[in-house]
Amino acid sequence: MKNNIRKFSADELAAEFEKMGEPKFRAKQVHEWLWKKSAHSFDEMTNLSKELRVKMAEQFSFYSVTENIVQKSTDGTVKLGMKLHDDRLVEGVMIPDDERSTACVSSQVGCTLSCTFCATGFLKRERNLEAGEIYDQVVLLNKHALVHNGKGLTNIVYMGMGEPLLNYDNVMQSIKYITSPEGLNMAQKRITVSTSGIVRGIKRIADEGMKFNLALSLHAPTDEKRNKIMDINQSNPLNEVMEALNYFYEKTGNKITFEYILFDKFNDSLEDAEHLYKLTERVPSFVNIIEFNNVTGVDLRKAKRENRDAFVEYLRNKNVSVAIRRSRGKDIDAACGQLANKNG
Ligand code: SAH
Ligand code: SF4
């Protein structure tokens, strides 16, 4: 089997080229094409001889992602259906506003987990995305940001399909290239990774000195309730998740974002708000209240407006920093939790 060329670091690539009898500077040029110039094929590498391009194609595979379907929401949100080299599909979203262009990228085809409220969770996990495939989503979404919002990407959130911390190495490699001068040179603080709460992964990020932001899909403030909607909580209970988040905060100084979908009569009482408040006291944090987006076959409903307002007011009175997140791109199934390759 051919090796995926984007698996090699700059040094490893130089060693490969040496084996092929090619000078070192060629490897450097290729590395630049792969990342900084975001090439999608060997043929685009126009400062290399045709002969060398053919030789590379024989030796290496180049798994690039291509745009398949583009949908635009009435609110300006753009959803991209993208095709992988093995014909599998993933989705990514570009969310425009006055100050920002935010890309929401996928980390897996399907998801390893199956939270009861999430459309992606109903898909079977087919495979992890390669770092290069995550990177390509960013490059493609950046083009749409420029066209549709007049500015390139300012923020990237790993909130598309899949659980990023269960594809740890590839996600971290993608972030390294997105943030390095060898790649897109974006600041780590512009990146947010959202996790369902993988304790081991959270600690590892902190230990490896990564400085991006972390969001926890909390959605229920006690083990008892969380176990009912998020299976992962059985093996990664809240107490351990909170300890890991605290460890992350101590190492990075980055506040944690708690994402909390308000479900009608499930987690929207003032008692739930109190439990949530207690969690926020354990680590410096923000709370994002997320509107539940309907998913076919799910019998949870979004909370009533008056309950939501009372919930938010309770938290604000306790000086918790709370934002209510407007849902974007619902008409094209591009909103949180709706990504499911329906057009595939
Ligand atoms: N697997 C990671 C990353 C995906 S992020 C995680 O779960 O954090 C997708 C975000 O959308 C998560 O916060 C998820 O909990 C949320 N979400 C899932 N289904 C949703 C729905 N039906 N309505 C609103 N948000 C949803
Ligand atoms: Fe996977 Fe996140 Fe959806 Fe849960 S919420 S099924 S972890 S994508």
Short mmCIF file of C-alpha atoms and ligand atoms in Angstrom, two decimals:
data_model
loop_
_atom_site.label_atom_id
_atom_site.label_comp_id
_atom_site.label_asym_id
_atom_site.label_seq_id
_atom_site.Cartn_x
_atom_site.Cartn_y
_atom_site.Cartn_z
CA MET A 1 0.00 0.00 0.00
CA LYS A 2 1.18 3.51 -0.78
CA ASN A 3 1.95 5.86 2.07
CA ASN A 4 -0.25 8.89 2.60
CA ILE A 5 2.09 11.76 1.79
CA ARG A 6 0.50 14.08 4.33
CA LYS A 7 1.39 11.70 7.17
CA PHE A 8 5.04 12.72 6.94
CA SER A 9 6.54 15.58 8.91
CA ALA A 10 8.93 17.90 7.05
CA ASP A 11 11.95 15.87 8.27
CA GLU A 12 10.37 12.54 7.43
CA LEU A 13 9.51 13.80 3.97
CA ALA A 14 13.12 14.86 3.45
CA ALA A 15 14.23 11.32 4.38
CA GLU A 16 11.72 9.82 1.92
CA PHE A 17 13.00 12.07 -0.85
CA GLU A 18 16.56 11.13 -0.08
CA LYS A 19 15.60 7.46 -0.53
CA MET A 20 14.12 8.40 -3.89
CA GLY A 21 17.40 10.06 -4.86
CA GLU A 22 15.88 13.53 -4.83
CA PRO A 23 17.57 16.55 -3.27
CA LYS A 24 16.40 17.82 0.11
CA PHE A 25 15.08 21.12 -1.17
CA ARG A 26 12.53 19.24 -3.29
CA ALA A 27 11.03 17.78 -0.15
CA LYS A 28 10.79 21.27 1.23
CA GLN A 29 8.97 22.49 -1.88
CA VAL A 30 6.56 19.57 -1.71
CA HIS A 31 5.90 20.14 1.96
CA GLU A 32 5.07 23.73 1.17
CA TRP A 33 2.63 22.67 -1.55
CA LEU A 34 0.99 20.18 0.77
CA TRP A 35 0.32 22.59 3.61
CA LYS A 36 1.08 26.25 3.08
CA LYS A 37 -0.19 26.34 -0.51
CA SER A 38 -2.96 23.78 0.21
CA ALA A 39 -2.54 21.86 -3.04
CA HIS A 40 -5.10 19.17 -3.76
CA SER A 41 -3.12 17.06 -6.18
CA PHE A 42 0.45 16.40 -7.30
CA ASP A 43 -0.38 18.02 -10.63
CA GLU A 44 -0.84 21.39 -8.97
CA MET A 45 2.82 21.39 -7.88
CA THR A 46 3.90 23.28 -10.94
CA ASN A 47 7.48 24.07 -9.94
CA LEU A 48 8.30 20.34 -9.96
CA SER A 49 9.05 18.40 -13.13
CA LYS A 50 6.31 16.28 -14.64
CA GLU A 51 8.56 13.30 -14.14
CA LEU A 52 8.83 13.88 -10.42
CA ARG A 53 5.08 14.42 -10.09
CA VAL A 54 4.46 11.06 -11.76
CA LYS A 55 7.06 9.42 -9.53
CA MET A 56 5.39 10.86 -6.43
CA ALA A 57 1.96 9.68 -7.55
CA GLU A 58 3.39 6.16 -7.93
CA GLN A 59 4.99 6.27 -4.53
CA PHE A 60 2.46 8.10 -2.38
CA SER A 61 -1.27 8.49 -2.03
CA PHE A 62 -2.74 11.97 -1.71
CA TYR A 63 -6.07 11.82 0.05
CA SER A 64 -7.65 15.15 -0.68
CA VAL A 65 -11.22 16.20 -0.05
CA THR A 66 -13.42 17.56 -2.82
CA GLU A 67 -16.47 19.73 -2.69
CA ASN A 68 -19.60 17.77 -3.47
CA ILE A 69 -22.67 19.81 -2.55
CA VAL A 70 -22.99 23.43 -1.44
CA GLN A 71 -26.13 24.64 0.31
CA LYS A 72 -26.80 28.16 1.48
CA SER A 73 -29.20 28.99 4.29
CA THR A 74 -31.46 32.04 4.31
CA ASP A 75 -29.31 33.31 7.21
CA GLY A 76 -26.11 33.11 5.12
CA THR A 77 -24.77 29.91 6.64
CA VAL A 78 -23.11 27.68 4.06
CA LYS A 79 -23.04 23.91 4.39
CA LEU A 80 -20.56 21.91 2.35
CA GLY A 81 -20.97 18.26 1.59
CA MET A 82 -17.48 16.95 0.89
CA LYS A 83 -16.33 13.74 -0.69
CA LEU A 84 -13.37 11.74 0.60
CA HIS A 85 -11.03 9.62 -1.51
CA ASP A 86 -13.01 6.49 -0.63
CA ASP A 87 -16.31 8.13 -1.68
CA ARG A 88 -17.42 8.62 1.91
CA LEU A 89 -19.02 11.96 2.74
CA VAL A 90 -18.56 14.50 5.51
CA GLU A 91 -20.08 17.87 6.17
CA GLY A 92 -18.62 21.20 7.23
CA VAL A 93 -20.30 24.53 7.83
CA MET A 94 -19.28 28.19 7.41
CA ILE A 95 -21.15 30.52 9.74
CA PRO A 96 -20.87 34.20 8.80
CA ASP A 97 -21.52 37.24 10.95
CA ASP A 98 -20.44 40.87 10.91
CA GLU A 99 -17.15 40.33 12.66
CA ARG A 100 -16.38 36.69 12.05
CA SER A 101 -16.34 33.83 9.59
CA THR A 102 -16.46 30.62 11.60
CA ALA A 103 -15.77 27.18 10.18
CA CYS A 104 -17.32 24.15 11.81
CA VAL A 105 -15.39 21.03 10.81
CA SER A 106 -15.90 17.30 11.18
CA SER A 107 -13.39 14.94 12.77
CA GLN A 108 -14.90 11.54 11.93
CA VAL A 109 -17.23 10.04 9.34
CA GLY A 110 -20.21 9.38 11.59
CA CYS A 111 -19.45 9.27 15.31
CA THR A 112 -17.97 6.72 17.68
CA LEU A 113 -20.63 7.64 20.24
CA SER A 114 -24.41 7.76 20.07
CA CYS A 115 -25.84 10.53 22.19
CA THR A 116 -29.61 10.23 22.07
CA PHE A 117 -30.30 13.77 20.80
CA CYS A 118 -27.78 13.98 17.96
CA ALA A 119 -28.33 13.13 14.30
CA THR A 120 -24.66 12.26 13.82
CA GLY A 121 -24.97 9.77 16.69
CA PHE A 122 -27.45 7.76 14.65
CA LEU A 123 -24.87 7.14 11.96
CA LYS A 124 -22.43 4.38 12.47
CA ARG A 125 -18.87 5.48 12.84
CA GLU A 126 -17.21 4.62 9.60
CA ARG A 127 -13.73 5.95 10.11
CA ASN A 128 -11.54 8.67 11.51
CA LEU A 129 -10.62 11.55 9.27
CA GLU A 130 -6.96 12.01 8.41
CA ALA A 131 -5.33 15.26 9.51
CA GLY A 132 -5.09 16.30 5.86
CA GLU A 133 -8.81 15.71 5.40
CA ILE A 134 -9.65 17.97 8.33
CA TYR A 135 -7.23 20.57 7.01
CA ASP A 136 -8.87 20.42 3.57
CA GLN A 137 -12.27 21.20 5.08
CA VAL A 138 -10.77 24.36 6.55
CA VAL A 139 -9.24 25.33 3.22
CA LEU A 140 -12.53 24.77 1.35
CA LEU A 141 -14.62 26.59 3.96
CA ASN A 142 -12.15 29.47 3.88
CA LYS A 143 -12.87 29.95 0.18
CA HIS A 144 -16.59 30.18 0.92
CA ALA A 145 -15.93 32.60 3.77
CA LEU A 146 -14.10 34.89 1.37
CA VAL A 147 -16.82 34.68 -1.28
CA HIS A 148 -19.88 34.83 0.95
CA ASN A 149 -18.70 36.90 3.89
CA GLY A 150 -15.94 39.04 2.39
CA LYS A 151 -13.42 37.80 4.95
CA GLY A 152 -11.49 34.60 5.41
CA LEU A 153 -11.96 32.36 8.41
CA THR A 154 -11.43 34.01 11.77
CA ASN A 155 -12.47 31.05 13.93
CA ILE A 156 -12.56 27.28 13.68
CA VAL A 157 -14.70 25.02 15.80
CA TYR A 158 -14.39 21.24 15.88
CA MET A 159 -18.12 20.83 16.28
CA GLY A 160 -19.08 18.99 13.12
CA MET A 161 -19.51 15.25 12.89
CA GLY A 162 -17.59 12.99 15.22
CA GLU A 163 -15.85 13.03 18.59
CA PRO A 164 -12.52 14.83 18.10
CA LEU A 165 -10.83 13.35 21.15
CA LEU A 166 -11.48 9.83 19.90
CA ASN A 167 -9.47 10.72 16.80
CA TYR A 168 -6.84 12.37 18.92
CA ASP A 169 -3.64 12.18 16.86
CA ASN A 170 -5.17 13.30 13.58
CA VAL A 171 -7.10 16.15 15.19
CA MET A 172 -3.97 17.43 16.94
CA GLN A 173 -1.93 17.15 13.75
CA SER A 174 -4.58 19.12 11.86
CA ILE A 175 -4.48 21.84 14.52
CA LYS A 176 -0.70 21.95 14.38
CA TYR A 177 -0.78 22.63 10.65
CA ILE A 178 -3.69 25.07 10.84
CA THR A 179 -1.80 27.08 13.44
CA SER A 180 1.77 26.77 12.21
CA PRO A 181 3.55 29.16 9.84
CA GLU A 182 4.17 26.07 7.67
CA GLY A 183 0.41 25.92 7.20
CA LEU A 184 -2.40 28.43 7.66
CA ASN A 185 -0.79 30.32 10.54
CA MET A 186 -3.95 30.86 12.57
CA ALA A 187 -3.77 31.56 16.29
CA GLN A 188 -4.60 28.65 18.58
CA LYS A 189 -6.93 30.89 20.54
CA ARG A 190 -9.16 31.07 17.44
CA ILE A 191 -9.76 27.33 17.63
CA THR A 192 -12.28 25.54 19.83
CA VAL A 193 -12.52 21.79 20.17
CA SER A 194 -15.79 20.45 21.50
CA THR A 195 -15.86 17.13 23.31
CA SER A 196 -18.47 14.94 24.87
CA GLY A 197 -16.00 14.53 27.78
CA ILE A 198 -13.14 12.12 27.12
CA VAL A 199 -11.11 12.40 30.33
CA ARG A 200 -7.90 10.91 28.99
CA GLY A 201 -7.94 13.15 25.92
CA ILE A 202 -8.55 16.33 27.92
CA LYS A 203 -5.59 15.61 30.19
CA ARG A 204 -3.39 14.79 27.25
CA ILE A 205 -4.13 18.11 25.56
CA ALA A 206 -3.08 19.90 28.73
CA ASP A 207 0.08 17.81 29.08
CA GLU A 208 1.09 18.45 25.49
CA GLY A 209 0.91 22.20 25.98
CA MET A 210 -1.80 22.87 23.38
CA LYS A 211 -3.50 26.21 23.91
CA PHE A 212 -6.74 26.07 21.95
CA ASN A 213 -10.12 26.42 23.66
CA LEU A 214 -12.10 23.53 24.95
CA ALA A 215 -15.86 23.17 25.06
CA LEU A 216 -17.66 20.41 26.94
CA SER A 217 -20.99 19.15 25.63
CA LEU A 218 -22.45 18.96 29.12
CA HIS A 219 -26.22 18.97 28.48
CA ALA A 220 -27.10 17.54 31.90
CA PRO A 221 -25.68 18.60 35.25
CA THR A 222 -25.73 15.28 37.14
CA ASP A 223 -24.46 11.78 36.38
CA GLU A 224 -27.94 10.39 36.74
CA LYS A 225 -29.38 12.58 34.00
CA ARG A 226 -26.30 12.65 31.80
CA ASN A 227 -26.14 8.84 31.72
CA LYS A 228 -29.60 8.86 30.18
CA ILE A 229 -28.67 10.92 27.14
CA MET A 230 -24.90 10.48 26.79
CA ASP A 231 -23.58 6.97 27.08
CA ILE A 232 -20.00 8.21 27.35
CA ASN A 233 -20.82 9.49 30.83
CA GLN A 234 -20.93 5.90 32.15
CA SER A 235 -17.21 5.47 31.59
CA ASN A 236 -16.26 9.15 31.97
CA PRO A 237 -18.36 10.37 34.90
CA LEU A 238 -18.80 14.07 35.60
CA ASN A 239 -16.50 14.21 38.58
CA GLU A 240 -13.58 12.92 36.55
CA VAL A 241 -14.45 15.17 33.62
CA MET A 242 -14.50 18.19 35.94
CA GLU A 243 -11.10 17.27 37.37
CA ALA A 244 -9.68 16.94 33.87
CA LEU A 245 -11.13 20.32 32.87
CA ASN A 246 -9.62 21.92 35.91
CA TYR A 247 -6.27 20.40 35.04
CA PHE A 248 -6.65 21.81 31.51
CA TYR A 249 -7.46 25.25 32.93
CA GLU A 250 -4.46 25.18 35.25
CA LYS A 251 -2.12 24.31 32.42
CA THR A 252 -3.53 26.63 29.74
CA GLY A 253 -5.31 29.45 31.56
CA ASN A 254 -8.19 28.98 29.09
CA LYS A 255 -11.70 29.12 30.48
CA ILE A 256 -13.94 26.18 29.66
CA THR A 257 -17.14 26.56 27.68
CA PHE A 258 -20.02 24.41 28.88
CA GLU A 259 -22.55 23.70 26.16
CA TYR A 260 -25.98 23.02 27.51
CA ILE A 261 -29.00 22.15 25.37
CA LEU A 262 -32.19 22.90 27.26
CA PHE A 263 -34.66 20.05 26.88
CA ASP A 264 -38.27 20.44 27.93
CA LYS A 265 -38.93 18.87 31.36
CA PHE A 266 -35.63 17.03 31.35
CA ASN A 267 -32.88 19.45 32.35
CA ASP A 268 -34.61 22.86 32.42
CA SER A 269 -35.73 23.22 36.05
CA LEU A 270 -34.25 25.61 38.59
CA GLU A 271 -32.87 22.61 40.43
CA ASP A 272 -30.96 21.71 37.26
CA ALA A 273 -29.78 25.31 37.05
CA GLU A 274 -28.48 25.03 40.60
CA HIS A 275 -26.56 21.84 39.78
CA LEU A 276 -25.11 23.56 36.74
CA TYR A 277 -24.13 26.57 38.81
CA LYS A 278 -22.25 24.28 41.20
CA LEU A 279 -20.29 22.80 38.29
CA THR A 280 -19.36 26.27 37.05
CA GLU A 281 -17.98 27.04 40.48
CA ARG A 282 -15.47 24.24 40.10
CA VAL A 283 -13.67 25.67 37.06
CA PRO A 284 -13.51 29.12 35.43
CA SER A 285 -16.03 28.88 32.63
CA PHE A 286 -18.73 30.23 30.35
CA VAL A 287 -22.09 28.63 29.72
CA ASN A 288 -23.60 28.49 26.24
CA ILE A 289 -27.29 27.70 26.24
CA ILE A 290 -28.01 25.94 22.96
CA GLU A 291 -31.38 25.67 21.38
CA PHE A 292 -32.33 22.08 20.66
CA ASN A 293 -32.65 21.40 16.95
CA ASN A 294 -35.20 18.80 16.07
CA VAL A 295 -33.82 15.51 14.88
CA THR A 296 -36.15 12.97 13.28
CA GLY A 297 -36.86 10.09 15.62
CA VAL A 298 -35.80 11.89 18.81
CA ASP A 299 -38.55 12.43 21.36
CA LEU A 300 -36.80 15.18 23.31
CA ARG A 301 -38.26 18.66 22.81
CA LYS A 302 -36.77 22.07 23.24
CA ALA A 303 -37.48 23.86 26.50
CA LYS A 304 -40.30 26.39 26.70
CA ARG A 305 -39.19 29.97 26.39
CA GLU A 306 -40.31 30.94 29.91
CA ASN A 307 -38.40 28.03 31.42
CA ARG A 308 -35.34 28.94 29.44
CA ASP A 309 -35.54 32.54 30.59
CA ALA A 310 -35.95 31.54 34.25
CA PHE A 311 -33.02 29.12 33.93
CA VAL A 312 -30.79 31.80 32.44
CA GLU A 313 -31.87 34.39 34.97
CA TYR A 314 -31.03 32.03 37.84
CA LEU A 315 -27.51 31.60 36.49
CA ARG A 316 -27.02 35.30 35.78
CA ASN A 317 -28.08 36.14 39.32
CA LYS A 318 -25.29 33.87 40.49
CA ASN A 319 -22.87 35.79 38.24
CA VAL A 320 -22.37 32.93 35.85
CA SER A 321 -21.39 34.12 32.41
CA VAL A 322 -24.19 32.82 30.16
CA ALA A 323 -24.90 33.28 26.45
CA ILE A 324 -27.92 32.04 24.55
CA ARG A 325 -26.77 30.70 21.23
CA ARG A 326 -28.95 31.33 18.27
CA SER A 327 -29.25 28.37 16.01
CA ARG A 328 -27.89 28.91 12.48
CA GLY A 329 -28.57 27.14 9.21
CA LYS A 330 -31.56 25.13 10.42
CA ASP A 331 -33.34 25.28 7.05
CA ILE A 332 -30.52 23.32 5.43
CA ASP A 333 -29.87 20.94 8.36
CA ALA A 334 -26.59 22.68 9.08
CA ALA A 335 -27.29 23.48 12.74
CA CYS A 336 -25.63 21.74 15.71
CA GLY A 337 -26.49 18.10 15.85
CA GLN A 338 -28.16 18.01 12.43
CA LEU A 339 -25.19 16.90 10.34
CA ALA A 340 -25.98 13.48 8.96
CA ASN A 341 -25.04 13.31 5.28
CA LYS A 342 -28.68 13.39 4.23
CA ASN A 343 -27.70 14.39 0.74
CA GLY A 344 -25.28 11.51 0.38
N1 SAH B 1 -18.69 15.15 19.50
C1 SAH B 1 -18.35 16.43 19.96
C2 SAH B 1 -18.25 17.40 18.84
C3 SAH B 1 -19.54 17.60 18.05
S1 SAH B 1 -20.10 19.13 18.50
C4 SAH B 1 -19.32 16.88 21.01
O1 SAH B 1 -20.34 16.24 21.16
O2 SAH B 1 -19.04 17.86 21.69
C5 SAH B 1 -21.74 19.15 18.14
C6 SAH B 1 -22.43 19.96 19.18
O3 SAH B 1 -23.82 19.98 18.86
C7 SAH B 1 -22.31 19.33 20.55
O4 SAH B 1 -22.31 20.27 21.57
C8 SAH B 1 -23.57 18.53 20.59
O5 SAH B 1 -23.89 18.16 21.88
C9 SAH B 1 -24.55 19.49 19.96
N2 SAH B 1 -25.76 18.84 19.49
C10 SAH B 1 -25.93 17.56 19.15
N3 SAH B 1 -27.20 17.33 18.78
C11 SAH B 1 -27.85 18.52 18.89
C12 SAH B 1 -29.19 18.94 18.63
N4 SAH B 1 -30.09 18.09 18.17
N5 SAH B 1 -29.51 20.23 18.84
C13 SAH B 1 -28.57 21.11 19.28
N6 SAH B 1 -27.30 20.78 19.53
C14 SAH B 1 -26.94 19.49 19.33
FE1 SF4 B 2 -21.03 12.23 18.66
FE2 SF4 B 2 -20.97 14.68 19.72
FE3 SF4 B 2 -23.15 13.79 18.41
FE4 SF4 B 2 -22.53 12.77 20.79
S1 SF4 B 2 -23.11 14.90 20.35
S2 SF4 B 2 -23.15 11.60 18.98
S3 SF4 B 2 -20.32 12.75 20.72
S4 SF4 B 2 -21.14 14.16 17.54
#
